[in-house]
Coordinates of C-alpha atoms and ligand atoms in Angstrom, one line a residue:
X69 CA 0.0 0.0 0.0
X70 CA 1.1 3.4 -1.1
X71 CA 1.0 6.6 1.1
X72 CA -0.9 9.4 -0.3
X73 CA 2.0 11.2 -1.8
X74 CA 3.0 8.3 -3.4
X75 CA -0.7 7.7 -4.5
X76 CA -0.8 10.9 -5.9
X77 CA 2.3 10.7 -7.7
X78 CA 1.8 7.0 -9.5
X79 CA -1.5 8.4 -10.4
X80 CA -0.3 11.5 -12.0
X81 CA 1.9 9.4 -14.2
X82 CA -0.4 6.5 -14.9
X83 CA -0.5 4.7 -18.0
X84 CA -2.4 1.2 -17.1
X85 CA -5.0 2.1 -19.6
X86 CA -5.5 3.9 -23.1
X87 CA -7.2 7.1 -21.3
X88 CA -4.2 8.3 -20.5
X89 CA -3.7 9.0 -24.2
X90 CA -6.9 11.7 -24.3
X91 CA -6.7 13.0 -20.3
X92 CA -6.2 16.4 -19.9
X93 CA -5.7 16.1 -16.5
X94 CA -5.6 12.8 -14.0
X95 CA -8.8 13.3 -12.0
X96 CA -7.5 11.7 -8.4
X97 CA -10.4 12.7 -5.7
X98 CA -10.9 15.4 -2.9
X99 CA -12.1 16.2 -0.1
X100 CA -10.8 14.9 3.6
X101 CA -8.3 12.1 3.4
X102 CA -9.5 11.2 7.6
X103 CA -13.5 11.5 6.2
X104 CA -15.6 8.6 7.8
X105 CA -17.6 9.2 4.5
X106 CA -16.7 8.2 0.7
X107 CA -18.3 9.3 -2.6
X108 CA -17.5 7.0 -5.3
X109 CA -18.5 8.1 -8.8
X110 CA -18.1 6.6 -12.2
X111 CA -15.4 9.2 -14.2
X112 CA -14.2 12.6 -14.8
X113 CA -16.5 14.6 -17.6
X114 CA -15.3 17.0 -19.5
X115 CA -15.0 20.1 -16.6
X116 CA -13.5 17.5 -14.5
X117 CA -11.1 16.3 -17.1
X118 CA -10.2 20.2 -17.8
X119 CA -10.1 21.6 -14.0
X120 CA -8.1 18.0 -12.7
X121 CA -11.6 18.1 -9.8
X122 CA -14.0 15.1 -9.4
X123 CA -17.5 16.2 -9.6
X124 CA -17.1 20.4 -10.7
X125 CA -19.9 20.4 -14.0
X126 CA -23.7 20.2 -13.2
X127 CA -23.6 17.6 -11.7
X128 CA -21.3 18.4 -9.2
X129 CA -23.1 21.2 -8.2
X130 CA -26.5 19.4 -7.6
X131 CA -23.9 16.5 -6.0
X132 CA -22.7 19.9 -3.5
X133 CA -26.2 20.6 -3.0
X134 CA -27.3 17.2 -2.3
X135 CA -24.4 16.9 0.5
X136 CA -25.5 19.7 1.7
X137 CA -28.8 18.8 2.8
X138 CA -27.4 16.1 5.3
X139 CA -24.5 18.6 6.5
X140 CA -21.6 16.7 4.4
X141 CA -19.1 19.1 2.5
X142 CA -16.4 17.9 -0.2
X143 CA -14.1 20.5 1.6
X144 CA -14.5 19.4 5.6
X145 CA -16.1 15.9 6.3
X146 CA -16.8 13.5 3.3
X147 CA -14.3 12.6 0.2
X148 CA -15.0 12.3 -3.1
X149 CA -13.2 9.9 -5.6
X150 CA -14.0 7.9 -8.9
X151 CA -14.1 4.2 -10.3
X152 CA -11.5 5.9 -13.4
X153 CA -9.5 8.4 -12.7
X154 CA -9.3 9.8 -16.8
X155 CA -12.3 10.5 -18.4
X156 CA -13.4 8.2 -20.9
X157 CA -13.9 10.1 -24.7
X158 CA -17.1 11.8 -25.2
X159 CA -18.2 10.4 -21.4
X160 CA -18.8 6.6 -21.8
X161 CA -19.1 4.4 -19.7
X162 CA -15.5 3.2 -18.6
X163 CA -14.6 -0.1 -20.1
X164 CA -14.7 -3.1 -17.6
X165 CA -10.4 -3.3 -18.9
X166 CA -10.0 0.5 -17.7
X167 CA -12.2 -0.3 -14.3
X168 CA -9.7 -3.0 -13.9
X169 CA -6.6 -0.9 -14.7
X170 CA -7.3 2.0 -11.8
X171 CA -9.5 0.3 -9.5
X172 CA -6.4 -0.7 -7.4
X173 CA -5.8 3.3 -6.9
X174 CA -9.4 3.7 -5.4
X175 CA -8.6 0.4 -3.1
X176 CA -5.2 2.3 -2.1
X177 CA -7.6 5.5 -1.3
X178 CA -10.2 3.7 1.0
X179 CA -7.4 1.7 2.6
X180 CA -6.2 4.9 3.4
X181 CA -9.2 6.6 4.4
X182 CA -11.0 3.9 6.3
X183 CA -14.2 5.1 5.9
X184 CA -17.2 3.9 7.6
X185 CA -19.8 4.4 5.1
X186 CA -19.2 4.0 1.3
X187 CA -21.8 5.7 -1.0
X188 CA -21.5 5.1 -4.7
X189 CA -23.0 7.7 -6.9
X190 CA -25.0 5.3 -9.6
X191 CA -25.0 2.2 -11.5
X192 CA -21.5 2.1 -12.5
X193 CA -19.9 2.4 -8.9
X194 CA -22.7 0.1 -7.6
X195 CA -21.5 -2.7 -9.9
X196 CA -18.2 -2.3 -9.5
X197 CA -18.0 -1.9 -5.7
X198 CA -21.6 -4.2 -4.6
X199 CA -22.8 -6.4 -7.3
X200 CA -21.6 -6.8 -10.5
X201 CA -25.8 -7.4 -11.0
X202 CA -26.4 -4.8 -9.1
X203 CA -30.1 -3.0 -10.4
X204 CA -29.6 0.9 -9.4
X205 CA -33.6 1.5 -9.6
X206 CA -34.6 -1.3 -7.2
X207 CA -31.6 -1.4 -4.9
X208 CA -30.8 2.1 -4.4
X209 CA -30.7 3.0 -1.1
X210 CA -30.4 -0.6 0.5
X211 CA -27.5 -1.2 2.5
X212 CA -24.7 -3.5 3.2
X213 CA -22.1 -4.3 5.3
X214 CA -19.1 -5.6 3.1
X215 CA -15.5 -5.9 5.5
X216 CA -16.6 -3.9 8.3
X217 CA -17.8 -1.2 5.9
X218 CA -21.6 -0.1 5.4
X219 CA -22.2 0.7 1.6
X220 CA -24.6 1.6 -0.8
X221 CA -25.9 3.3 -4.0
X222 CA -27.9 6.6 -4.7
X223 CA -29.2 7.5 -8.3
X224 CA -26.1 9.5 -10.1
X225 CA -26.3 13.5 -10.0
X226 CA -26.4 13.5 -13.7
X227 CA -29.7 10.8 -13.8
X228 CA -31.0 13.3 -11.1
X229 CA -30.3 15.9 -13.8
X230 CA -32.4 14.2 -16.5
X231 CA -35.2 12.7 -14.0
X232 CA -36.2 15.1 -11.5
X233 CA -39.0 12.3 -10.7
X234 CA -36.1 10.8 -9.1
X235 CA -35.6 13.3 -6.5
X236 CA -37.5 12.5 -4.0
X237 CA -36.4 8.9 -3.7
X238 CA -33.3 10.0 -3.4
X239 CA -33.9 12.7 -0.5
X240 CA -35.2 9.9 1.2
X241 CA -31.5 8.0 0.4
X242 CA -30.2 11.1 1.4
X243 CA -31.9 11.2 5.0
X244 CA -30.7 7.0 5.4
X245 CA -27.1 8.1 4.5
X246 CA -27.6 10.7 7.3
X247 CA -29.1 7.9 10.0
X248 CA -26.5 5.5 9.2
X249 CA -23.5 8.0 9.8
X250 CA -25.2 8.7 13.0
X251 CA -25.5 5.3 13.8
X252 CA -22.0 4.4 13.4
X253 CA -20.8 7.2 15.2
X254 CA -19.1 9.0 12.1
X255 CA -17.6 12.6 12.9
X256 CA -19.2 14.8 10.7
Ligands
URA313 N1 -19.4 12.2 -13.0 C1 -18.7 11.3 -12.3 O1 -19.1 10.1 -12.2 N2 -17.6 11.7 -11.7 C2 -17.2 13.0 -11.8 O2 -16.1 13.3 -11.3 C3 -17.9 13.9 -12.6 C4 -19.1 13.5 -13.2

């Protein structure tokens, strides 16, 4: 396991995967490396990709004002990383070979971290880090306990972007994410 300067540095230089031929800018995560709480989306867009941020176009903002609402914020008490760290051309979704490629990076984050709660921000992070099966519209929401960890899966920003009938499901996910960090005792 690497140390976070390390981390950084083996990220910033990656080249496990073909994305590192059209990056602009590695996209490593942010937020607070001793967070009890961890975001885990799918891949840098294009603002990400540009700025070197996860999570700064639209759908970062709504993601802001959806932390918000159960007092989480990227700069004091939650982090926020991705499945890829280089956005995949004209924002598909990563290739299960590129997943494989960087999802070590992400496991040398949380080991790092050693958060309590793990929320992944829609279907792509729920697959990867629940169920490879894993159904976003019936299962968001649920929970599990995987190693000591409790994790699970609200709609994406960006589907809450394109489906505002989806909103108040996920306020209600919201408000469980809130109960559950209360219930394990996470600073926040
Ligand atoms: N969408 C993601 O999944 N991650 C980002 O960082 C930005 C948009």
């Amino acid at each position: 396991m690497l140390n976070w300067q390390e981390l950084k540095e083996k990220c910033a230089g990656c080249t496990r995967c073909g994305l590192c031929e059209t990056r602009t800018n590695v996209v490593f995560g942010t937020g607070n490396e001793h967070a009890d709480i961890l975001f885990v989306g799918e891949g840098p867009g294009q603002q990400e990709d540009l700025t070197g941020e996860p999570f700064v176009g639209s759908a970062g903002k709504l993601l802001d004002d959806m932390l918000s609402i159960i007092d989480l914020d990227r700069r004091e008490n939650c982090y926020i990383a991705n499945i890829v760290k280089c956005r995949p051309p004209r924002n598909r979704d990563p290739l299960e070979t590129e997943q494989d490629a960087c999802i070590g990076y992400l496991r040398n984050q949380t080991a790092l971290i050693r958060p309590k709660v793990i929320v992944c921000l829609g279907r792509i992070a729920a697959m990867r880090l629940i169920h490879p099966e894993y159904r976003i519209t019936r299962q968001h929401g649920q929970w599990e306990e995987k190693n000591g960890v409790w994790i699970t899966a609200i709609y994406h920003p960006s589907a809450l972007l394109r489906d505002v009938n989806k909103r108040p499901e996920t306020f209600d996910d919201l408000l469980s994410i809130r109960e559950k960090l209360r219930q394990v005792g996470a600073r926040v």
